Tab-separated table of C-alpha atoms in Angstrom:
chain	number	residue	atom	x	y	z
A	234	UNK	CA	-107.228	-7.957	30.843
A	235	UNK	CA	-110.124	-10.469	30.678
A	236	UNK	CA	-108.062	-13.574	30.102
A	237	UNK	CA	-104.333	-13.606	30.690
A	238	UNK	CA	-101.714	-16.222	30.967
A	239	UNK	CA	-100.292	-16.485	34.470
A	240	UNK	CA	-96.986	-17.371	32.852
A	241	UNK	CA	-96.624	-13.714	31.906
A	242	UNK	CA	-96.709	-12.815	35.582
A	243	UNK	CA	-94.547	-15.398	37.305
A	244	UNK	CA	-92.367	-16.749	34.515
A	245	UNK	CA	-93.992	-20.165	34.130
A	246	UNK	CA	-95.970	-22.841	35.975
A	247	UNK	CA	-94.558	-26.204	36.923
A	248	UNK	CA	-96.024	-29.602	36.052
A	249	UNK	CA	-94.712	-32.391	38.319
A	250	UNK	CA	-95.072	-35.352	35.940
A	251	UNK	CA	-92.002	-36.037	33.732
A	252	UNK	CA	-90.003	-33.117	35.012
A	253	UNK	CA	-91.096	-30.774	32.203
A	254	UNK	CA	-92.083	-27.232	33.058
A	255	UNK	CA	-95.330	-26.590	31.193
A	256	UNK	CA	-98.992	-25.922	31.872
A	257	UNK	CA	-102.142	-24.774	30.208
A	258	UNK	CA	-103.729	-21.823	31.925
A	259	UNK	CA	-107.432	-21.162	31.574
A	260	UNK	CA	-109.228	-18.076	32.792
A	261	UNK	CA	-107.617	-15.486	34.987
A	262	UNK	CA	-109.767	-12.838	36.595
A	263	UNK	CA	-107.908	-9.865	37.829
A	264	UNK	CA	-108.302	-6.260	38.824
A	265	UNK	CA	-106.007	-3.382	37.912
A	266	UNK	CA	-104.875	-0.898	40.552
A	267	UNK	CA	-102.552	1.952	39.584
A	268	UNK	CA	-100.635	-0.142	37.110
A	269	UNK	CA	-99.958	-2.908	39.656
A	270	UNK	CA	-101.747	-6.093	38.602
A	271	UNK	CA	-102.723	-8.601	41.293
A	272	UNK	CA	-103.700	-12.145	40.472
A	273	UNK	CA	-106.695	-12.911	42.691
A	274	UNK	CA	-107.676	-16.286	41.390
A	275	UNK	CA	-106.256	-18.571	38.764
A	276	UNK	CA	-107.819	-21.733	37.499
A	277	UNK	CA	-105.097	-24.079	36.385
A	278	UNK	CA	-105.992	-27.258	34.569
A	279	UNK	CA	-103.295	-29.819	33.799
A	280	UNK	CA	-103.743	-31.622	30.524
A	281	UNK	CA	-103.163	-34.964	32.258
A	282	UNK	CA	-105.479	-34.327	35.240
A	283	UNK	CA	-102.690	-33.249	37.624
A	284	UNK	CA	-103.342	-29.925	39.309
A	285	UNK	CA	-100.513	-27.448	39.568
A	286	UNK	CA	-100.521	-25.948	43.012
A	287	UNK	CA	-98.916	-22.842	44.349
A	288	UNK	CA	-99.227	-20.405	41.432
A	289	UNK	CA	-100.713	-17.651	43.570
A	290	UNK	CA	-98.236	-18.443	46.338
A	291	UNK	CA	-95.282	-17.975	43.979
A	292	UNK	CA	-96.599	-14.529	43.046
A	293	UNK	CA	-97.036	-13.589	46.700
A	294	UNK	CA	-93.461	-14.720	47.437
A	295	UNK	CA	-92.192	-12.507	44.646
A	296	UNK	CA	-94.135	-9.536	46.017
A	297	UNK	CA	-92.858	-10.146	49.563
A	298	UNK	CA	-89.198	-10.678	48.663
A	299	UNK	CA	-88.650	-7.624	46.476
A	300	UNK	CA	-90.151	-4.136	46.585
A	301	UNK	CA	-92.160	-3.390	43.452
A	302	UNK	CA	-89.807	-0.578	42.546
A	303	UNK	CA	-86.840	-2.953	42.523
A	304	UNK	CA	-88.278	-5.918	40.644
A	305	UNK	CA	-85.960	-6.708	37.802
A	306	UNK	CA	-87.159	-7.391	34.317
A	307	UNK	CA	-86.111	-10.528	32.546
A	308	UNK	CA	-82.570	-10.102	31.384
A	309	UNK	CA	-82.060	-9.671	27.676
A	310	UNK	CA	-79.411	-12.365	27.939
A	311	UNK	CA	-81.991	-14.897	29.161
A	312	UNK	CA	-84.174	-14.665	26.067
A	313	UNK	CA	-81.391	-15.857	23.781
A	314	UNK	CA	-81.403	-19.148	25.637
A	315	UNK	CA	-84.770	-19.933	24.000
A	316	UNK	CA	-84.622	-17.781	20.839
A	317	UNK	CA	-82.524	-18.068	17.683
A	318	UNK	CA	-81.553	-15.012	15.656
A	319	UNK	CA	-82.689	-15.207	12.021
A	320	UNK	CA	-81.239	-11.972	10.740
A	321	UNK	CA	-83.340	-9.199	9.164
A	322	UNK	CA	-86.393	-9.352	6.900
A	323	UNK	CA	-86.718	-7.487	3.596
A	324	UNK	CA	-87.565	-4.280	5.458
A	325	UNK	CA	-84.513	-4.558	7.683
A	326	UNK	CA	-86.417	-5.596	10.800
A	327	UNK	CA	-84.585	-8.088	13.048
A	328	UNK	CA	-86.241	-11.484	13.414
A	329	UNK	CA	-85.950	-14.180	16.056
A	330	UNK	CA	-87.446	-17.673	16.193
A	331	UNK	CA	-88.784	-19.269	19.389
A	332	UNK	CA	-87.162	-22.643	19.980
A	333	UNK	CA	-90.323	-23.874	21.678
A	334	UNK	CA	-93.225	-23.059	19.365
A	335	UNK	CA	-91.193	-21.936	16.296
A	336	UNK	CA	-93.022	-18.624	16.215
A	337	UNK	CA	-91.097	-15.807	14.500
A	338	UNK	CA	-91.092	-12.396	16.177
A	339	UNK	CA	-89.504	-9.045	15.544
A	340	UNK	CA	-86.860	-7.883	17.989
A	341	UNK	CA	-83.313	-8.346	19.103
A	342	UNK	CA	-81.428	-5.229	18.082
A	343	UNK	CA	-80.958	-1.788	19.628
A	344	UNK	CA	-84.017	-0.333	17.937
A	345	UNK	CA	-86.518	-3.065	18.724
A	346	UNK	CA	-84.952	-4.396	21.931
A	347	UNK	CA	-85.968	-7.714	23.464
A	348	UNK	CA	-89.189	-6.753	25.239
A	349	UNK	CA	-91.437	-8.685	22.858
A	350	UNK	CA	-89.149	-11.705	23.034
A	351	UNK	CA	-89.149	-11.699	26.832
A	352	UNK	CA	-92.932	-11.360	26.880
A	353	UNK	CA	-93.349	-14.330	24.562
A	354	UNK	CA	-90.802	-16.376	26.514
A	355	UNK	CA	-92.931	-16.023	29.642
A	356	UNK	CA	-96.126	-17.056	27.850
A	357	UNK	CA	-94.901	-19.879	25.628
A	358	UNK	CA	-95.878	-23.257	27.091
A	359	UNK	CA	-93.744	-25.288	24.679
A	360	UNK	CA	-90.388	-24.113	25.950
A	361	UNK	CA	-88.709	-26.982	27.758
A	362	UNK	CA	-87.053	-26.211	31.068
A	363	UNK	CA	-85.102	-28.323	33.527
A	364	UNK	CA	-86.603	-30.952	35.785
A	365	UNK	CA	-88.989	-29.522	38.369
A	366	UNK	CA	-86.865	-30.921	41.175
A	367	UNK	CA	-83.956	-28.826	39.947
A	368	UNK	CA	-85.829	-25.538	39.513
A	369	UNK	CA	-86.443	-22.686	41.931
A	370	UNK	CA	-87.414	-19.073	41.722
A	371	UNK	CA	-84.722	-16.463	42.236
A	372	UNK	CA	-85.229	-13.039	43.793
A	373	UNK	CA	-86.219	-11.500	40.447
A	374	UNK	CA	-89.060	-13.968	39.999
A	375	UNK	CA	-87.388	-15.986	37.252
A	376	UNK	CA	-86.992	-19.735	37.301
A	377	UNK	CA	-83.420	-20.893	37.254
A	378	UNK	CA	-81.666	-24.242	37.045
A	379	UNK	CA	-80.366	-25.597	40.344
A	380	UNK	CA	-78.601	-28.644	38.997
A	381	UNK	CA	-75.587	-29.202	41.242
A	382	UNK	CA	-72.409	-30.415	39.623
A	383	UNK	CA	-71.044	-33.046	42.000
A	384	UNK	CA	-67.532	-32.609	40.653
A	385	UNK	CA	-67.592	-28.873	41.359
A	386	UNK	CA	-69.143	-29.466	44.785
A	387	UNK	CA	-66.420	-31.931	45.786
A	388	UNK	CA	-63.721	-29.624	44.469
A	389	UNK	CA	-65.058	-26.738	46.579
A	390	UNK	CA	-65.176	-29.007	49.632
A	391	UNK	CA	-61.551	-30.046	49.069
A	392	UNK	CA	-60.557	-26.394	48.671
A	393	UNK	CA	-62.213	-25.570	52.005
A	394	UNK	CA	-60.351	-28.444	53.698
A	395	UNK	CA	-57.062	-27.095	52.351
A	396	UNK	CA	-57.785	-23.450	53.175
A	397	UNK	CA	-58.827	-24.080	56.797
A	398	UNK	CA	-56.546	-27.078	57.466
A	399	UNK	CA	-59.561	-29.269	58.272
A	400	UNK	CA	-59.265	-33.005	58.936
A	401	UNK	CA	-60.444	-35.325	56.182
A	402	UNK	CA	-63.060	-36.776	58.527
A	403	UNK	CA	-64.742	-33.359	58.472
A	404	UNK	CA	-66.918	-34.637	55.611
A	405	UNK	CA	-68.120	-37.502	57.832
A	406	UNK	CA	-69.331	-35.288	60.682
A	407	UNK	CA	-73.013	-36.122	61.046
A	408	UNK	CA	-74.061	-32.535	61.746
A	409	UNK	CA	-72.302	-31.366	58.582
A	410	UNK	CA	-74.067	-34.067	56.593
A	411	UNK	CA	-77.428	-33.131	58.121
A	412	UNK	CA	-76.834	-29.495	57.201
A	413	UNK	CA	-75.929	-30.333	53.594
A	414	UNK	CA	-78.923	-32.651	53.335
A	415	UNK	CA	-81.159	-29.826	54.507
A	416	UNK	CA	-79.732	-27.452	51.899
A	417	UNK	CA	-80.034	-30.048	49.143
A	418	UNK	CA	-82.062	-33.248	49.601
A	419	UNK	CA	-80.155	-34.758	46.663
A	420	UNK	CA	-76.839	-34.363	48.503
A	421	UNK	CA	-74.671	-37.486	48.424
A	422	UNK	CA	-72.162	-37.621	51.312
A	423	UNK	CA	-68.561	-38.595	50.649
A	424	UNK	CA	-66.056	-40.453	52.796
A	425	UNK	CA	-62.758	-39.215	54.186
A	426	UNK	CA	-60.924	-41.301	51.591
A	427	UNK	CA	-62.809	-39.536	48.810
A	428	UNK	CA	-62.009	-36.158	50.372
A	429	UNK	CA	-58.332	-37.113	50.533
A	430	UNK	CA	-58.392	-38.173	46.880
A	431	UNK	CA	-59.975	-34.834	45.926
A	432	UNK	CA	-57.315	-32.900	47.846
A	433	UNK	CA	-54.585	-34.941	46.163
A	434	UNK	CA	-56.131	-34.164	42.785
A	435	UNK	CA	-56.083	-30.427	43.511
A	436	UNK	CA	-52.456	-30.717	44.622
A	437	UNK	CA	-51.502	-32.453	41.381
A	438	UNK	CA	-53.296	-29.819	39.315
A	439	UNK	CA	-51.690	-26.928	41.192
A	440	UNK	CA	-48.290	-28.594	40.964
A	441	UNK	CA	-48.552	-28.955	37.190
A	442	UNK	CA	-49.583	-25.307	36.861
A	443	UNK	CA	-46.620	-24.206	38.984
A	444	UNK	CA	-44.281	-26.424	36.964
A	445	UNK	CA	-45.370	-24.681	33.775
A	446	UNK	CA	-44.920	-21.273	35.379
A	447	UNK	CA	-41.415	-22.083	36.609
A	448	UNK	CA	-40.470	-23.482	33.206
A	449	UNK	CA	-41.578	-20.308	31.427
A	450	UNK	CA	-40.103	-17.606	33.668
A	451	UNK	CA	-37.141	-15.768	32.100
A	452	UNK	CA	-35.264	-15.368	35.385
A	453	UNK	CA	-33.334	-17.777	37.565
A	454	UNK	CA	-34.640	-19.140	40.850
A	455	UNK	CA	-33.274	-18.609	44.352
A	456	UNK	CA	-33.922	-21.253	46.993
A	457	UNK	CA	-34.246	-21.286	50.769
A	458	UNK	CA	-34.271	-24.484	52.788
A	459	UNK	CA	-34.423	-25.598	56.383
A	460	UNK	CA	-34.637	-28.847	58.306
A	461	UNK	CA	-35.776	-29.358	61.874
A	462	UNK	CA	-36.937	-32.006	64.333
A	463	UNK	CA	-40.348	-31.891	66.013
A	464	UNK	CA	-41.117	-32.638	69.646
A	465	UNK	CA	-41.960	-36.180	68.539
A	466	UNK	CA	-38.426	-36.580	67.119
A	467	UNK	CA	-39.613	-36.569	63.513
A	468	UNK	CA	-37.530	-34.683	60.979
A	469	UNK	CA	-39.009	-32.393	58.320
A	470	UNK	CA	-37.456	-30.529	55.415
A	471	UNK	CA	-38.826	-27.521	53.555
A	472	UNK	CA	-37.729	-26.088	50.203
A	473	UNK	CA	-39.003	-22.701	48.988
A	474	UNK	CA	-38.473	-21.058	45.595
A	475	UNK	CA	-38.189	-17.281	45.127
A	476	UNK	CA	-38.369	-15.789	41.650
A	477	UNK	CA	-39.537	-12.854	39.533
A	478	UNK	CA	-42.264	-13.761	37.050
A	479	UNK	CA	-42.802	-12.407	33.548
A	480	UNK	CA	-44.725	-9.421	34.948
A	481	UNK	CA	-41.893	-8.477	37.332
A	482	UNK	CA	-43.757	-9.696	40.398
A	483	UNK	CA	-41.670	-11.234	43.173
A	484	UNK	CA	-43.132	-14.596	44.151
A	485	UNK	CA	-42.320	-17.204	46.777
A	486	UNK	CA	-43.658	-20.748	46.515
A	487	UNK	CA	-43.158	-23.683	48.865
A	488	UNK	CA	-42.078	-26.485	46.557
A	489	UNK	CA	-41.698	-29.272	49.102
A	490	UNK	CA	-42.606	-29.776	52.735
A	491	UNK	CA	-42.155	-33.387	53.726
A	492	UNK	CA	-40.838	-35.893	56.220
A	493	UNK	CA	-37.049	-36.260	56.300
A	494	UNK	CA	-36.033	-39.632	57.733
A	495	UNK	CA	-32.652	-39.959	59.461
A	496	UNK	CA	-29.771	-39.662	59.069
A	497	UNK	CA	-29.795	-35.877	58.642
A	498	UNK	CA	-26.323	-35.750	57.197
A	499	UNK	CA	-25.157	-33.289	54.582
A	500	UNK	CA	-24.895	-35.919	51.839
A	501	UNK	CA	-28.418	-37.225	52.480
A	502	UNK	CA	-29.877	-33.725	52.483
A	503	UNK	CA	-28.121	-32.840	49.221
A	504	UNK	CA	-29.575	-35.953	47.565
A	505	UNK	CA	-33.024	-35.032	48.853
A	506	UNK	CA	-32.879	-31.467	47.514
A	507	UNK	CA	-31.455	-32.599	44.178
A	508	UNK	CA	-34.388	-35.017	43.851
A	509	UNK	CA	-36.755	-32.114	44.572
A	510	UNK	CA	-35.154	-29.973	41.863
A	511	UNK	CA	-35.271	-32.791	39.321
A	512	UNK	CA	-38.925	-33.449	40.102
A	513	UNK	CA	-39.785	-29.796	39.465
A	514	UNK	CA	-37.540	-29.605	36.420
A	515	UNK	CA	-35.683	-26.497	37.623
A	516	UNK	CA	-32.209	-27.884	38.313
A	517	UNK	CA	-30.853	-25.858	35.367
A	518	UNK	CA	-32.339	-22.559	36.591
A	519	UNK	CA	-30.914	-22.306	40.134
A	520	UNK	CA	-29.088	-19.135	41.132
A	521	UNK	CA	-28.550	-19.363	44.896
A	522	UNK	CA	-29.393	-21.343	48.019
A	523	UNK	CA	-29.890	-19.682	51.411
A	524	UNK	CA	-29.224	-21.762	54.555
A	525	UNK	CA	-28.527	-21.244	58.231
A	526	UNK	CA	-25.136	-21.929	59.802
A	527	UNK	CA	-25.680	-25.559	60.809
A	528	UNK	CA	-22.616	-27.692	60.125
A	529	UNK	CA	-24.664	-30.250	58.168
A	530	UNK	CA	-25.747	-27.467	55.812
A	531	UNK	CA	-22.135	-26.699	54.931
A	532	UNK	CA	-21.609	-30.280	53.798
A	533	UNK	CA	-24.962	-30.354	52.021
A	534	UNK	CA	-24.384	-27.200	49.946
A	535	UNK	CA	-20.881	-28.370	49.002
A	536	UNK	CA	-22.238	-31.681	47.641
A	537	UNK	CA	-25.113	-29.963	45.852
A	538	UNK	CA	-22.895	-27.261	44.376
A	539	UNK	CA	-20.465	-29.872	43.063
A	540	UNK	CA	-23.265	-31.745	41.271
A	541	UNK	CA	-24.675	-28.595	39.652
A	542	UNK	CA	-21.269	-27.243	38.600
A	543	UNK	CA	-20.380	-30.541	36.916
A	544	UNK	CA	-23.436	-30.080	34.707
A	545	UNK	CA	-22.524	-26.423	34.099
A	546	UNK	CA	-25.887	-25.306	35.507
A	547	UNK	CA	-24.612	-22.580	37.889
A	548	UNK	CA	-23.434	-19.077	37.049
A	549	UNK	CA	-19.736	-18.320	37.570
A	550	UNK	CA	-19.130	-21.922	38.632
A	551	UNK	CA	-21.281	-21.459	41.724
A	552	UNK	CA	-19.485	-18.403	43.117
A	553	UNK	CA	-22.811	-16.896	44.244
A	554	UNK	CA	-24.527	-20.177	45.073
A	555	UNK	CA	-24.391	-20.202	48.895
A	556	UNK	CA	-26.000	-17.351	50.847
A	557	UNK	CA	-25.855	-17.366	54.620
A	558	UNK	CA	-29.134	-16.517	56.354
A	559	UNK	CA	-28.574	-12.943	57.542
A	560	UNK	CA	-31.259	-13.196	60.226
A	561	UNK	CA	-29.565	-16.265	61.671
A	562	UNK	CA	-26.144	-14.598	61.577
A	563	UNK	CA	-27.516	-11.477	63.274
A	564	UNK	CA	-29.163	-13.599	65.952
A	565	UNK	CA	-25.857	-15.329	66.703
A	566	UNK	CA	-24.195	-11.932	67.135
A	567	UNK	CA	-26.934	-10.734	69.498
A	568	UNK	CA	-26.895	-13.941	71.534
A	569	UNK	CA	-23.146	-13.636	71.963
A	570	UNK	CA	-23.533	-10.054	73.174
A	571	UNK	CA	-26.292	-10.957	75.642
A	572	UNK	CA	-23.923	-13.282	77.484
A	573	UNK	CA	-22.415	-10.184	79.100
A	574	UNK	CA	-25.688	-9.530	80.953
A	575	UNK	CA	-26.624	-13.194	81.296
A	576	UNK	CA	-27.208	-12.996	85.086
A	577	UNK	CA	-29.692	-10.130	84.733
A	578	UNK	CA	-31.533	-11.888	81.913
A	579	UNK	CA	-31.843	-15.039	84.007
A	580	UNK	CA	-33.451	-13.062	86.855
A	581	UNK	CA	-35.902	-11.478	84.389
A	582	UNK	CA	-36.848	-14.903	83.037
A	583	UNK	CA	-37.436	-16.232	86.564
A	584	UNK	CA	-39.563	-13.177	87.405
A	585	UNK	CA	-41.737	-13.702	84.334
A	586	UNK	CA	-42.069	-17.366	85.203
A	587	UNK	CA	-43.114	-16.483	88.778
A	588	UNK	CA	-45.784	-13.960	87.735
A	589	UNK	CA	-47.282	-16.159	85.020
A	590	UNK	CA	-47.375	-19.158	87.367
A	591	UNK	CA	-50.468	-17.899	89.213
A	592	UNK	CA	-53.610	-16.075	88.084
A	593	UNK	CA	-53.642	-14.146	91.363
A	594	UNK	CA	-50.053	-12.950	90.866
A	595	UNK	CA	-50.860	-12.004	87.284
A	596	UNK	CA	-53.820	-9.919	88.479
A	597	UNK	CA	-51.689	-8.216	91.105
A	598	UNK	CA	-49.027	-7.491	88.472
A	599	UNK	CA	-51.591	-5.748	86.244
A	600	UNK	CA	-52.774	-3.662	89.196
A	601	UNK	CA	-49.197	-2.547	89.793
A	602	UNK	CA	-48.878	-1.572	86.121
A	603	UNK	CA	-52.041	0.550	86.357
A	604	UNK	CA	-50.805	2.130	89.587
A	605	UNK	CA	-47.519	3.168	87.998
A	606	UNK	CA	-49.293	4.464	84.882
A	607	UNK	CA	-47.791	5.588	81.614
A	608	UNK	CA	-47.469	2.042	80.276
A	609	UNK	CA	-49.850	1.538	77.395
A	610	UNK	CA	-49.448	-1.809	75.680
A	611	UNK	CA	-51.572	-4.838	74.943
A	612	UNK	CA	-48.587	-7.194	74.988
A	613	UNK	CA	-48.366	-9.527	77.944
A	614	UNK	CA	-45.420	-11.196	79.607
A	615	UNK	CA	-43.600	-13.659	77.388
A	616	UNK	CA	-40.413	-15.685	77.388
A	617	UNK	CA	-37.586	-14.965	74.996
A	618	UNK	CA	-36.640	-17.522	72.341
A	619	UNK	CA	-32.920	-17.909	71.852
A	620	UNK	CA	-33.247	-18.939	68.210
A	621	UNK	CA	-35.473	-15.988	67.335
C-alpha cells in the first residue's frame, strides 16, 4: 500500500474549524507485518492551513484498548446512516448511494454484504459528522456522537433523587458539580428548585400512567389505609390500592401518602379518602377497605360506606366493604395473653436495658454466650414493640 487514506484505518480525521469532521490525507508510508498494518507516519494537510493533530495517537489508543483479535468491524447498521438503498440494477445487483459524495456502490444484501460500503464510509471525506466537540472514539475505534440531551440528563438525575431519597440540594453540592464538570465540560448545573420541578414532573407522568392502568383493569380494587402521628406531632395518612391487572398479576400501589391535619375524626378521614378516590377516578371500582381497630376508623368507614352505597358503587350494598386487619387483631389477642406473664416480661425488658446500657456489660454478655455454647445467632438484644 503506497498511498492510503488514514481514514480507512481509524474511521476519520477531525478538523477543528466549523465543527465538521473532514480532512484531506496526503501520503502515508507504511510497512506490512503478518497482515497487521501499522501507520508509522502520516502527513496530514488541512485545506485551510489548520493541522490535524493526533492521528497516530488515535491509532495507538485503539491498539492499546482492544486486543487485535477482538477489534470489531464497523457494524452493518452504521453504514445505513450514510448510505441510501437504491434497489437492484438490471443484473439484480443491489445498489447503494453515498450521502456524502453521491457515489453508487454495489452491496447491501446477503450476497454482497456491506463490506464495500463500510470501506467507502471510512474513506469518504464528504460525509458530514457531528461537531468535533461532541465526538469521541469508542472501544471499537469508531467515532460516535456524544451530544448530551439535557432533558434526559435532568430526568435521570430526578430519578436518582427519587430512588435513593436524596435531598434536592444534592444537585448543588460543589463536589458533585465538579465531578459532572470533569465528565462533561459542557455540563450546566441546576438548582434545587429545578430538581424539585423535575421530580414533580416525573410524579405527574407516573400518576397519569397509573390512572390509565387503574381505569383499564377488569377487576375491582381493594384498599388499605392507616393514619398515625409522628414524634413531632404531625399526622400522616396513607392509602394503598391492591388489584389484579389484565395479566393476572397482583399489584399494590401507594396512591397517597400525605400530611393529615387535625382533627383526626372519622368524618374528616372519610372526606379525605373520598377525595383521594375521586382524584384517581376509582370511586366506582372499590371492593373493600382494610383498617385497624381504632375507634375513629369505625366512624370513618361507616361514613365512606354510606356515600358509596348511595351511588350504588359497592357490591351487595357494601356487605364486604370493611375488612378488619387480621395482623392487628392477632396482635391484640397476643398482647392480652401476655398480661398473664407481665411480671416476667418486665424483668426481661429491664435485663435487656441493663446489658445494652454499657459496652462493657455487652461484651461480658457475649463472653457468657460463648461460654455456654450452642447458641448460634446473629441477632442481638432488642426491645419488644407492643404494636408489632
